[in-house]
């Protein structure tokens, strides 16, 4: 143990007295540490941006006819997407369903010339109808204790246009003192007869820029129609949002088993129905593609840098100890074992490597401040590679033939 | 009496160097006994095998045939690192001091290598430095700050510090002027005759061989007595 401590002390003495060479080797290790830290930092940043893009960019999808036109979506397909039932529930959220039904404000109401039937529209989300979107210049205001979540319940509630609510719209239904409106859904049944189904809905909010159309929860319309229609109920469209964008390829793969690509006009019996599934993922792809390229490049550069670290460790070490063969021979002739000579030389390299690395890490943190992340794994791989290179050089140099060195003096 | 003083024996020692073109017998069946308290000179032309023989005596390698024995035990069978650390010391033409260690640290090296603590090693090192005629003003100097003669004295001090009974010197005066060379030889002779060391000097210098108790003349790897 004393011998070991002695050679370590010898190494330390040597290093401090041969300061310039020591400093150069420390600078080499430091530079590579900064380089590897910077690469890892950039990589982390790219991954972070990609994760942010996946999390923040909304990818919407919708079902259409094969030719891309709006499709009526029947219950079987609604169930396929429904979050509580369907096989896609892990992939999708915010499913938008919509069904419009004509209504009349009173049982015996007769339409004036040129007057159109107004609609009572069942929606699962306000996004289901373009006429309620901010993009159409529409603002929705809910009364106290109500919000968007009400559209997934079977509560007999609705929102109406602000002009209908304040009673200024001629020929429109009136809101009573208790805040309710009473209308008759006007539905054509299988026999082609028209039936009137009374509906009493509590007004829970208003929307701007509208007229007589009334929006109620999707289940309310479904229940209402179920009282008179026996057939399969449909939604006038089906829109959804991707739940987790990282699963988009997996979802596309699954969906391709059932739906045909948009614009597909051939007959394909295996594709079950006539629907196409379209994902509006252009923005996501535009954002992700350059990030993926950067990540791929940096991931390729990293092992190259590690290999280079080993090479630099080898070359730097070789350059700085190759002229020390006589010194090592002298040590051996004084009875220093091969192991101790190796220990002395490798300890120096270890100390250069670690000191340089620590300074490099310090500079990296000073440069990046609080944004810096400590990439311990990469640093450890770097040190391992650097020292592996240095070790090969040390083994090479310390395997001296003392006799040969002495013989050269003869 | 002669048998009791015998410290190092060569018994039909053969050593060869080989490369892909030829094999050279640098040492060819040499037998000889070295004794404590005597000063030996090994002389011969360049390439005669003197330094190879010295290296074998120093335990830097072992003979291909025959044996080099220290106190009756062949170097082949012993821990040669320990042998070099404790039983034999070598002085070189170009001094071979550690350039980044001070004078006193150089002399302490073999002591600390044996596991001695710094205080004890310092005490012994200063004694040995004084023994070769240098004082404490030299302790903290680096070898590059010393003359050739001073460096060789430090090399001798280091050899003495190791506690070895055999001192091997390879052209110890080769890089020194006559006066310094004579001083070094005087020290080595004194070590052999007064302190009982076995001193073996490899040299070209006929003056040194004239001072030696015994001269071993080497030619083509063979000993001509």
Coordinates of C-alpha atoms in Angstrom, one line a residue:
Chain A
X1 CA 0.0 0.0 0.0
X2 CA 2.9 2.4 0.9
X3 CA 4.5 1.6 -2.5
X4 CA 1.2 2.4 -4.2
X5 CA 0.8 5.7 -2.3
X6 CA 4.5 6.5 -3.1
X7 CA 4.0 6.1 -6.9
X8 CA 0.8 8.2 -6.7
X9 CA 2.7 10.9 -4.9
X10 CA 5.4 10.6 -7.5
X11 CA 2.8 11.0 -10.3
X12 CA 1.4 14.1 -8.5
X13 CA 4.8 15.7 -8.1
X14 CA 5.6 15.0 -11.7
X15 CA 2.4 16.5 -12.9
X16 CA 2.7 19.7 -11.0
X17 CA 6.4 20.1 -12.1
X18 CA 5.6 19.4 -15.7
X19 CA 2.8 21.9 -15.6
X20 CA 2.6 22.8 -19.3
X21 CA 2.3 19.3 -20.6
X22 CA -0.2 18.5 -17.8
X23 CA -2.2 21.6 -18.8
X24 CA -2.3 20.6 -22.4
X25 CA -3.6 17.2 -21.6
X26 CA -6.2 18.7 -19.2
X27 CA -7.3 21.1 -22.0
X28 CA -7.7 18.2 -24.4
X29 CA -10.0 16.3 -22.0
X30 CA -11.8 19.6 -21.2
X31 CA -12.4 20.4 -24.9
X32 CA -13.8 17.0 -25.5
X33 CA -16.0 17.2 -22.5
X34 CA -17.4 20.5 -23.6
X35 CA -18.0 19.1 -27.1
X36 CA -19.7 15.9 -25.9
X37 CA -21.8 18.0 -23.4
X38 CA -22.8 20.4 -26.2
X39 CA -23.9 17.5 -28.4
X40 CA -25.9 15.9 -25.6
X41 CA -27.3 19.3 -24.7
X42 CA -28.4 19.9 -28.3
X43 CA -29.8 16.4 -28.5
X44 CA -31.8 16.9 -25.3
X45 CA -33.1 20.2 -26.6
X46 CA -34.2 18.6 -29.9
X47 CA -36.0 15.8 -28.0
X48 CA -37.6 18.4 -25.7
X49 CA -38.9 20.4 -28.7
X50 CA -40.1 17.2 -30.3
X51 CA -42.0 16.2 -27.2
X52 CA -43.4 19.7 -26.9
X53 CA -44.5 19.5 -30.6
X54 CA -46.2 16.1 -29.9
X55 CA -47.9 17.5 -26.9
X56 CA -49.0 20.9 -28.1
X57 CA -49.9 20.4 -31.8
X58 CA -53.4 19.2 -32.2
X59 CA -53.9 16.6 -34.8
X60 CA -57.5 16.3 -35.9
X61 CA -59.0 13.5 -37.9
X62 CA -62.3 12.9 -39.5
X63 CA -64.3 10.4 -41.5
X64 CA -65.3 11.1 -45.0
X65 CA -66.7 9.3 -48.0
X66 CA -64.0 7.8 -50.2
X67 CA -64.2 10.8 -52.5
X68 CA -63.5 13.1 -49.5
X69 CA -67.0 14.5 -49.2
X70 CA -68.8 14.7 -45.9
X71 CA -70.1 11.4 -44.6
X72 CA -73.0 10.3 -42.5
X73 CA -71.4 8.1 -39.9
X74 CA -73.6 5.3 -38.5
X75 CA -73.6 4.0 -34.9
X76 CA -71.2 1.1 -35.6
X77 CA -68.5 3.5 -36.5
X78 CA -69.4 5.9 -33.8
X79 CA -68.9 3.1 -31.3
X80 CA -65.5 2.3 -32.9
X81 CA -64.3 5.7 -31.9
X82 CA -66.3 6.3 -28.8
X83 CA -63.9 6.8 -25.9
X84 CA -65.8 4.5 -23.6
X85 CA -66.4 1.7 -26.0
X86 CA -64.3 1.7 -29.2
X87 CA -61.1 0.0 -30.2
X88 CA -59.5 3.4 -30.9
X89 CA -60.3 4.8 -27.4
X90 CA -56.5 4.8 -26.5
X91 CA -55.7 7.0 -29.6
X92 CA -58.5 9.5 -29.8
X93 CA -60.3 12.1 -27.7
X94 CA -62.9 14.9 -28.2
X95 CA -65.0 13.0 -30.6
X96 CA -67.4 15.4 -32.4
X97 CA -70.8 14.2 -33.4
X98 CA -73.6 16.2 -34.8
X99 CA -77.2 15.6 -35.8
X100 CA -79.6 18.3 -37.0
X101 CA -83.4 17.9 -36.7
X102 CA -86.0 20.4 -37.9
X103 CA -88.2 22.0 -35.3
X104 CA -91.2 24.2 -35.1
X105 CA -91.8 26.7 -32.3
X106 CA -95.4 25.5 -31.5
X107 CA -97.5 22.5 -32.4
X108 CA -99.6 24.2 -35.0
X109 CA -97.0 26.5 -36.4
X110 CA -97.2 27.0 -40.1
X111 CA -94.2 28.1 -42.1
X112 CA -94.5 31.5 -43.9
X113 CA -93.7 31.7 -47.6
X114 CA -90.0 31.3 -48.1
X115 CA -89.4 30.5 -44.4
X116 CA -87.0 27.5 -43.7
X117 CA -87.4 25.1 -40.8
X118 CA -85.0 26.1 -38.0
X119 CA -82.9 23.2 -36.5
X120 CA -82.4 21.8 -33.1
X121 CA -78.9 20.3 -33.4
X122 CA -77.4 17.6 -31.1
X123 CA -73.7 18.0 -30.6
X124 CA -71.1 16.2 -28.5
X125 CA -68.8 19.2 -28.5
X126 CA -69.2 22.8 -29.8
X127 CA -66.3 21.9 -32.2
X128 CA -68.8 19.6 -34.0
X129 CA -70.4 22.5 -35.8
X130 CA -68.4 25.0 -37.8
X131 CA -71.0 27.7 -37.0
X132 CA -70.0 27.6 -33.4
X133 CA -66.3 28.0 -33.9
X134 CA -64.4 31.2 -33.1
X135 CA -63.1 31.0 -36.7
X136 CA -66.7 31.9 -37.7
X137 CA -66.7 34.9 -35.5
X138 CA -68.9 33.2 -32.9
X139 CA -68.5 33.6 -29.1
X140 CA -70.3 31.3 -26.7
X141 CA -71.3 32.4 -23.2
X142 CA -72.5 29.8 -20.7
X143 CA -74.6 30.8 -17.7
X144 CA -73.3 30.1 -14.2
X145 CA -72.5 26.5 -13.4
X146 CA -72.5 25.3 -17.0
X147 CA -69.8 24.6 -19.5
X148 CA -69.0 22.5 -22.5
X149 CA -69.0 19.2 -20.7
X150 CA -72.8 19.3 -20.6
X151 CA -72.9 18.1 -24.3
X152 CA -71.9 14.6 -23.3
X153 CA -74.8 14.2 -20.9
X154 CA -78.5 13.6 -21.5
X155 CA -79.5 16.8 -19.7
X156 CA -82.4 18.7 -21.5
X157 CA -80.4 21.9 -21.9
X158 CA -79.4 24.0 -24.9
X159 CA -77.7 27.1 -26.0
X160 CA -79.5 29.6 -28.3
X161 CA -78.5 32.7 -30.2
X162 CA -78.3 35.8 -28.2
X163 CA -81.0 37.4 -30.4
X164 CA -83.4 34.5 -29.7
X165 CA -82.6 34.7 -26.0
X166 CA -83.5 38.4 -25.7
X167 CA -86.7 37.9 -27.8
X168 CA -85.9 40.3 -30.6
X169 CA -86.0 37.6 -33.3
X170 CA -89.3 37.6 -35.2
X171 CA -91.1 34.3 -35.6
X172 CA -88.8 32.6 -33.1
X173 CA -89.6 30.6 -30.0
X174 CA -89.6 32.5 -26.7
X175 CA -87.7 31.7 -23.6
X176 CA -90.1 31.5 -20.7
X177 CA -89.8 33.1 -17.2
X178 CA -88.0 30.0 -15.9
X179 CA -85.4 30.0 -18.6
X180 CA -86.9 27.1 -20.7
X181 CA -87.9 26.9 -24.3
X182 CA -90.5 24.5 -25.6
X183 CA -90.3 23.3 -29.2
X184 CA -91.5 20.4 -31.4
X185 CA -88.9 18.4 -33.3
X186 CA -90.3 17.8 -36.7
X187 CA -89.2 14.4 -38.0
X188 CA -90.0 12.4 -41.0
X189 CA -90.5 8.7 -40.1
X190 CA -90.3 5.5 -42.2
X191 CA -93.9 5.9 -43.5
X192 CA -92.9 9.3 -44.8
X193 CA -95.3 10.8 -42.3
X194 CA -94.1 13.8 -40.3
X195 CA -94.2 13.6 -36.5
X196 CA -93.9 16.3 -33.9
X197 CA -92.0 15.4 -30.8
X198 CA -92.2 17.9 -27.9
X199 CA -89.0 19.0 -26.4
X200 CA -88.5 21.3 -23.4
X201 CA -84.9 22.5 -23.0
X202 CA -83.4 24.7 -20.3
X203 CA -81.3 27.6 -21.9
X204 CA -77.8 27.5 -20.3
X205 CA -76.0 29.9 -22.6
X206 CA -76.0 31.9 -25.8
X207 CA -73.9 32.2 -28.9
X208 CA -73.4 35.3 -31.1
X209 CA -74.1 35.7 -34.8
X210 CA -76.9 33.1 -34.9
X211 CA -80.6 33.0 -35.5
X212 CA -83.1 30.4 -34.7
X213 CA -80.9 27.3 -34.5
X214 CA -80.7 25.6 -31.1
X215 CA -77.8 23.4 -29.9
X216 CA -78.5 20.6 -27.3
X217 CA -76.5 17.6 -26.1
X218 CA -75.9 14.8 -28.5
X219 CA -77.6 12.1 -26.3
X220 CA -80.8 14.3 -26.0
X221 CA -81.2 14.3 -29.8
X222 CA -80.4 10.5 -30.0
X223 CA -83.1 9.8 -27.3
X224 CA -85.6 12.0 -29.0
X225 CA -85.1 10.4 -32.4
X226 CA -85.2 6.9 -30.9
X227 CA -88.8 7.4 -29.9
X228 CA -89.9 7.5 -33.5
X229 CA -87.1 6.1 -35.7
X230 CA -86.3 2.4 -35.7
X231 CA -83.3 2.4 -38.0
X232 CA -79.6 3.0 -37.4
X233 CA -79.0 6.6 -36.2
X234 CA -76.3 8.5 -37.8
X235 CA -74.1 11.5 -37.1
X236 CA -73.6 14.1 -39.8
X237 CA -69.9 13.7 -39.4
X238 CA -67.3 12.4 -37.1
X239 CA -64.3 14.4 -36.0
X240 CA -61.8 13.7 -33.3
X241 CA -58.5 14.8 -31.9
X242 CA -55.4 12.5 -31.5
X243 CA -55.0 11.7 -27.8
X244 CA -51.3 11.0 -28.0
X245 CA -49.5 12.2 -31.1
X246 CA -46.6 9.8 -30.5
X247 CA -49.0 7.0 -31.3
X248 CA -50.0 8.5 -34.6
X249 CA -48.2 5.9 -36.8
X250 CA -49.6 3.0 -34.8
X251 CA -53.0 4.5 -35.1
X252 CA -52.6 5.0 -38.8
X253 CA -51.6 1.4 -39.2
X254 CA -54.6 0.1 -37.2
X255 CA -57.0 2.4 -39.1
X256 CA -55.6 1.3 -42.4
X257 CA -57.0 -2.2 -41.7
X258 CA -60.6 -0.7 -41.8
X259 CA -60.6 2.5 -43.7
X260 CA -59.6 3.2 -47.2
X261 CA -57.2 6.1 -48.2
X262 CA -58.9 9.3 -49.2
X263 CA -59.5 9.4 -52.9
X264 CA -59.4 5.6 -53.2
X265 CA -62.0 4.7 -55.8
X266 CA -61.5 0.9 -56.2
X267 CA -63.6 -1.8 -54.8
X268 CA -62.1 -3.3 -51.8
X269 CA -64.3 -5.7 -49.9
X270 CA -61.9 -6.1 -47.0
X271 CA -62.1 -2.4 -46.2
X272 CA -65.6 -3.0 -44.8
X273 CA -67.3 0.3 -45.7
X274 CA -67.0 3.3 -47.8
X275 CA -65.3 5.6 -45.3
X276 CA -61.9 7.2 -45.5
X277 CA -60.0 8.4 -42.5
X278 CA -58.2 11.6 -42.9
X279 CA -55.6 12.9 -40.3
X280 CA -54.7 16.6 -40.5
X281 CA -51.1 16.0 -39.4
X282 CA -49.3 18.3 -41.9
X283 CA -48.3 20.8 -39.2
X284 CA -47.1 18.1 -36.9
X285 CA -45.0 16.4 -39.7
X286 CA -43.6 19.8 -40.8
X287 CA -42.5 20.4 -37.2
X288 CA -41.3 17.0 -36.4
X289 CA -39.4 16.2 -39.6
X290 CA -36.5 18.6 -39.2
X291 CA -36.3 17.8 -35.5
X292 CA -36.1 14.1 -36.3
X293 CA -33.4 14.7 -38.9
X294 CA -31.4 16.7 -36.3
X295 CA -31.8 14.0 -33.7
X296 CA -30.8 11.3 -36.1
X297 CA -27.7 13.3 -37.1
X298 CA -26.7 14.0 -33.5
X299 CA -27.3 10.4 -32.5
X300 CA -24.9 9.4 -35.3
X301 CA -22.3 12.0 -34.4
X302 CA -22.2 10.9 -30.7
X303 CA -20.6 7.5 -31.2
X304 CA -18.1 9.1 -33.6
X305 CA -17.2 11.6 -30.9
X306 CA -16.8 8.7 -28.4
X307 CA -14.5 6.8 -30.8
X308 CA -12.6 10.1 -31.4
X309 CA -12.3 10.5 -27.7
X310 CA -10.6 7.2 -27.4
X311 CA -8.3 8.1 -30.3
X312 CA -7.5 11.4 -28.8
X313 CA -6.9 9.8 -25.4
X314 CA -4.5 7.4 -27.1
X315 CA -2.7 10.0 -29.3
X316 CA -2.4 12.7 -26.6
X317 CA -1.2 10.2 -24.1
X318 CA 1.2 8.6 -26.6
X319 CA 2.7 12.0 -27.6
X320 CA 3.3 13.0 -24.0
X321 CA 4.7 9.8 -22.6
X322 CA 6.5 8.3 -25.5
X323 CA 9.7 10.2 -24.6
X324 CA 9.5 8.9 -21.0
X325 CA 10.7 5.4 -21.9
X326 CA 14.1 6.0 -20.3
X327 CA 12.4 7.3 -17.2
X328 CA 10.3 4.1 -17.0
X329 CA 13.3 2.0 -17.7
X330 CA 15.1 3.8 -14.9
X331 CA 12.2 3.1 -12.6
X332 CA 12.3 -0.6 -13.6
X333 CA 16.0 -0.8 -13.0
X334 CA 15.5 0.6 -9.5
X335 CA 13.2 -2.3 -8.8
X336 CA 9.8 -0.7 -9.5
X337 CA 7.5 -3.4 -10.6
X338 CA 5.8 -3.3 -14.0
X339 CA 2.4 -2.9 -12.2
X340 CA 3.6 0.1 -10.3
X341 CA 5.1 1.7 -13.4
X342 CA 1.8 1.2 -15.1
X343 CA -0.1 2.5 -12.1
X344 CA 2.0 5.7 -12.1
X345 CA 1.4 6.4 -15.8
X346 CA -2.3 5.5 -15.8
X347 CA -2.9 7.5 -12.6
X348 CA -1.5 10.6 -14.4
X349 CA -3.8 10.1 -17.3
X350 CA -6.8 9.4 -15.1
X351 CA -6.1 12.6 -13.2
X352 CA -5.7 14.6 -16.5
X353 CA -8.9 13.1 -17.9
X354 CA -11.0 13.7 -14.7
X355 CA -9.6 17.2 -14.1
X356 CA -10.2 18.2 -17.7
X357 CA -13.7 16.6 -17.6
X358 CA -14.6 18.4 -14.4
X359 CA -13.4 21.8 -15.8
X360 CA -15.3 21.1 -19.0
X361 CA -18.5 20.3 -17.1
X362 CA -18.0 23.5 -15.1
X363 CA -17.6 25.6 -18.2
X364 CA -20.6 23.9 -19.8
X365 CA -22.7 24.8 -16.8
X366 CA -21.4 28.4 -16.7
X367 CA -22.2 28.8 -20.4
X368 CA -25.7 27.4 -20.3
X369 CA -26.7 28.5 -16.7
X370 CA -29.8 27.0 -15.3
X371 CA -30.9 25.5 -18.7
X372 CA -27.9 23.1 -18.6
X373 CA -28.7 19.5 -17.9
X374 CA -26.1 17.1 -16.4
X375 CA -25.7 14.4 -18.9
X376 CA -23.9 11.9 -16.6
X377 CA -24.2 8.9 -18.8
X378 CA -22.6 10.6 -21.8
X379 CA -19.8 12.0 -19.7
X380 CA -19.1 8.6 -18.2
X381 CA -19.0 7.0 -21.6
X382 CA -16.6 9.8 -22.7
X383 CA -14.3 9.3 -19.8
X384 CA -14.3 5.5 -20.3
X385 CA -13.4 6.0 -24.0
X386 CA -10.8 8.6 -23.3
X387 CA -9.2 6.4 -20.7
X388 CA -9.4 3.3 -22.8
X389 CA -7.4 5.1 -25.5
X390 CA -4.9 6.4 -22.9
X391 CA -4.6 3.0 -21.3
X392 CA -3.7 1.4 -24.6
X393 CA -1.0 4.1 -25.0
X394 CA 0.2 3.5 -21.4
X395 CA 0.4 -0.2 -21.9
X396 CA 2.3 0.3 -25.1
X397 CA 4.8 2.7 -23.6
X398 CA 5.3 0.9 -20.2
X399 CA 6.0 -2.4 -21.9
X400 CA 9.6 -1.5 -22.1
X401 CA 12.7 -3.6 -22.6
X402 CA 14.9 -2.2 -20.0
X403 CA 17.9 -4.2 -21.3
X404 CA 17.4 -2.8 -24.8
X405 CA 17.4 0.8 -23.5
X406 CA 20.6 0.1 -21.5
X407 CA 22.2 -1.7 -24.5
X408 CA 21.7 1.5 -26.6
X409 CA 24.3 3.1 -24.3
X410 CA 27.0 0.5 -25.1
Chain B
X1 CA 37.8 -17.2 3.1
X2 CA 37.3 -16.5 -0.6
X3 CA 34.1 -18.6 -0.6
X4 CA 32.6 -16.6 2.3
X5 CA 33.0 -13.3 0.4
X6 CA 31.5 -14.6 -2.9
X7 CA 28.3 -12.6 -3.6
X8 CA 27.7 -13.0 -7.3
X9 CA 28.4 -15.9 -9.6
X10 CA 28.3 -16.4 -13.3
X11 CA 28.0 -20.0 -14.4
X12 CA 28.4 -20.7 -18.1
X13 CA 26.2 -17.7 -18.9
X14 CA 25.0 -17.4 -22.4
X15 CA 22.8 -14.5 -23.8
X16 CA 21.7 -14.1 -27.4
X17 CA 20.1 -11.3 -29.3
X18 CA 18.0 -12.4 -32.3
X19 CA 16.5 -10.6 -35.1
X20 CA 15.1 -12.0 -38.4
X21 CA 18.5 -11.9 -40.0
X22 CA 20.8 -13.2 -37.4
X23 CA 21.4 -14.4 -33.9
X24 CA 24.3 -12.8 -31.9
X25 CA 25.8 -14.3 -28.9
X26 CA 26.4 -11.2 -26.8
X27 CA 27.6 -13.3 -23.8
X28 CA 29.1 -16.6 -24.6
X29 CA 29.6 -19.2 -21.8
X30 CA 31.1 -16.8 -19.2
X31 CA 31.8 -18.2 -15.7
X32 CA 33.1 -16.0 -12.9
X33 CA 32.7 -15.2 -9.2
X34 CA 32.5 -11.7 -7.8
X35 CA 33.3 -11.0 -4.2
X36 CA 32.4 -8.4 -1.6
X37 CA 35.0 -5.7 -1.0
X38 CA 36.5 -5.8 -4.4
X39 CA 36.6 -3.4 -7.3
X40 CA 36.1 -5.0 -10.7
X41 CA 36.6 -3.5 -14.2
X42 CA 35.0 -5.0 -17.2
X43 CA 36.7 -3.7 -20.3
X44 CA 36.4 -4.4 -24.0
X45 CA 35.5 -2.8 -27.3
X46 CA 32.1 -1.6 -28.2
X47 CA 29.8 -4.6 -28.9
X48 CA 32.0 -7.0 -26.9
X49 CA 29.0 -7.7 -24.6
X50 CA 30.1 -5.7 -21.4
X51 CA 26.8 -3.9 -21.0
X52 CA 24.8 -7.0 -21.7
X53 CA 26.8 -8.8 -19.0
X54 CA 26.1 -5.9 -16.6
X55 CA 22.4 -6.1 -17.4
X56 CA 22.3 -9.8 -16.6
X57 CA 24.2 -9.1 -13.3
X58 CA 21.6 -6.3 -12.6
X59 CA 18.7 -8.8 -13.1
X60 CA 17.2 -6.8 -15.9
X61 CA 17.0 -10.1 -17.8
X62 CA 18.0 -13.7 -17.3
X63 CA 20.6 -15.8 -19.3
X64 CA 19.4 -18.0 -22.1
X65 CA 21.7 -20.7 -20.8
X66 CA 23.7 -21.0 -17.5
X67 CA 22.9 -18.9 -14.4
X68 CA 23.6 -15.7 -12.7
X69 CA 23.4 -16.3 -8.9
X70 CA 23.2 -13.9 -6.0
X71 CA 24.3 -15.4 -2.7
X72 CA 23.9 -18.8 -4.3
X73 CA 20.4 -18.3 -5.7
X74 CA 19.9 -18.0 -9.5
X75 CA 18.3 -14.7 -10.6
X76 CA 16.0 -16.9 -12.8
X77 CA 14.3 -18.2 -9.6
X78 CA 14.0 -15.0 -7.6
X79 CA 11.7 -12.0 -7.6
X80 CA 14.0 -9.8 -9.8
X81 CA 12.1 -6.6 -9.0
X82 CA 13.0 -7.2 -5.3
X83 CA 16.6 -8.1 -6.3
X84 CA 17.0 -4.8 -8.1
X85 CA 15.3 -2.9 -5.3
X86 CA 17.4 -4.4 -2.4
X87 CA 20.5 -6.2 -3.6
X88 CA 21.9 -4.5 -6.6
X89 CA 22.2 -0.9 -7.7
X90 CA 23.2 0.4 -11.1
X91 CA 24.9 3.7 -12.0
X92 CA 24.7 4.8 -15.6
X93 CA 26.8 6.9 -17.9
X94 CA 24.1 9.5 -18.3
X95 CA 23.2 9.4 -14.6
X96 CA 19.5 8.5 -15.1
X97 CA 18.3 10.7 -12.3
X98 CA 14.6 11.6 -12.4
X99 CA 14.7 15.1 -13.9
X100 CA 11.5 16.3 -12.2
X101 CA 12.5 15.2 -8.7
X102 CA 14.9 17.2 -6.6
X103 CA 18.2 15.8 -5.5
X104 CA 17.0 14.5 -2.2
X105 CA 13.8 13.1 -3.7
X106 CA 15.9 11.2 -6.2
X107 CA 17.9 9.6 -3.4
X108 CA 14.8 8.9 -1.4
X109 CA 13.2 7.1 -4.3
X110 CA 14.6 3.6 -3.7
X111 CA 13.9 3.9 0.0
X112 CA 10.3 5.0 -0.4
X113 CA 9.9 2.3 -3.0
X114 CA 10.7 -0.2 -0.3
X115 CA 7.9 1.3 1.8
X116 CA 9.9 3.5 4.1
X117 CA 8.2 6.6 5.5
X118 CA 9.2 10.0 4.3
X119 CA 10.9 11.1 7.4
X120 CA 13.2 8.1 7.7
X121 CA 13.9 8.2 4.0
X122 CA 14.8 11.8 4.2
X123 CA 17.2 11.1 7.1
X124 CA 19.0 8.3 5.2
X125 CA 19.0 10.2 1.9
X126 CA 20.7 13.2 3.5
X127 CA 23.4 10.9 5.1
X128 CA 24.1 9.3 1.7
X129 CA 24.3 12.7 -0.1
X130 CA 26.7 13.9 2.6
X131 CA 28.7 10.7 2.1
X132 CA 29.4 11.5 -1.5
X133 CA 30.7 15.0 -0.5
X134 CA 27.6 17.1 -1.1
X135 CA 25.8 19.2 1.4
X136 CA 22.2 20.2 2.1
X137 CA 22.4 23.2 -0.3
X138 CA 22.0 20.6 -3.0
X139 CA 18.9 18.9 -1.6
X140 CA 16.2 21.0 -3.2
X141 CA 18.0 21.4 -6.6
X142 CA 16.8 19.6 -9.7
X143 CA 19.3 17.4 -11.6
X144 CA 19.4 19.9 -14.4
X145 CA 20.9 22.5 -12.0
X146 CA 23.9 20.2 -11.2
X147 CA 27.2 19.5 -13.1
X148 CA 27.8 16.1 -14.5
X149 CA 30.1 15.2 -11.7
X150 CA 27.5 16.3 -9.1
X151 CA 24.8 14.3 -10.9
X152 CA 26.9 11.2 -10.8
X153 CA 27.6 11.6 -7.1
X154 CA 23.8 11.8 -6.6
X155 CA 23.4 8.7 -8.6
X156 CA 26.0 7.0 -6.3
X157 CA 24.1 8.3 -3.3
X158 CA 21.0 6.8 -4.6
X159 CA 22.7 3.5 -5.1
X160 CA 24.0 3.6 -1.6
X161 CA 20.6 4.5 -0.2
X162 CA 19.1 1.4 -1.7
X163 CA 21.1 -0.7 0.7
X164 CA 22.4 -2.9 -2.1
X165 CA 25.7 -4.7 -1.5
X166 CA 26.5 -4.8 -5.3
X167 CA 27.1 -1.6 -7.2
X168 CA 27.2 -1.9 -11.0
X169 CA 28.4 1.1 -13.0
X170 CA 28.1 1.4 -16.7
X171 CA 30.7 3.8 -18.0
X172 CA 30.2 6.0 -14.9
X173 CA 32.9 8.5 -16.0
X174 CA 31.9 8.5 -19.7
X175 CA 30.3 11.9 -19.5
X176 CA 32.7 13.5 -17.0
X177 CA 35.9 15.4 -17.3
X178 CA 39.1 13.8 -16.0
X179 CA 39.0 15.4 -12.5
X180 CA 35.3 14.6 -11.9
X181 CA 35.9 11.1 -13.4
X182 CA 38.7 10.5 -11.0
X183 CA 36.7 11.6 -8.0
X184 CA 33.9 9.2 -8.9
X185 CA 36.3 6.3 -9.3
X186 CA 37.8 7.2 -5.9
X187 CA 34.4 7.1 -4.3
X188 CA 33.6 3.7 -5.9
X189 CA 37.0 2.3 -4.9
X190 CA 36.5 3.5 -1.4
X191 CA 33.0 1.9 -1.3
X192 CA 34.6 -1.4 -2.3
X193 CA 37.7 -1.3 -0.1
X194 CA 36.5 0.5 3.0
X195 CA 32.8 -0.4 3.1
X196 CA 32.9 -3.8 1.6
X197 CA 30.7 -3.3 -1.5
X198 CA 31.2 -5.4 -4.6
X199 CA 31.7 -2.7 -7.2
X200 CA 31.7 -3.8 -10.9
X201 CA 32.5 -1.1 -13.5
X202 CA 32.1 -1.4 -17.2
X203 CA 34.5 1.0 -18.9
X204 CA 36.5 1.9 -21.9
X205 CA 38.9 3.8 -19.7
X206 CA 42.2 2.1 -19.2
X207 CA 43.0 4.3 -16.3
X208 CA 40.1 2.9 -14.4
X209 CA 41.1 -0.7 -15.2
X210 CA 44.5 0.1 -13.8
X211 CA 42.9 1.0 -10.4
X212 CA 40.7 -2.1 -10.4
X213 CA 41.4 -5.1 -8.2
X214 CA 40.5 -7.3 -11.1
X215 CA 40.0 -6.6 -14.7
X216 CA 37.7 -8.7 -16.9
X217 CA 38.5 -8.4 -20.5
X218 CA 35.7 -9.1 -22.9
X219 CA 35.9 -9.9 -26.6
X220 CA 33.1 -11.2 -28.7
X221 CA 31.1 -12.1 -25.7
X222 CA 33.8 -14.1 -24.1
X223 CA 35.9 -13.4 -21.0
X224 CA 39.7 -13.1 -21.5
X225 CA 41.3 -13.1 -18.0

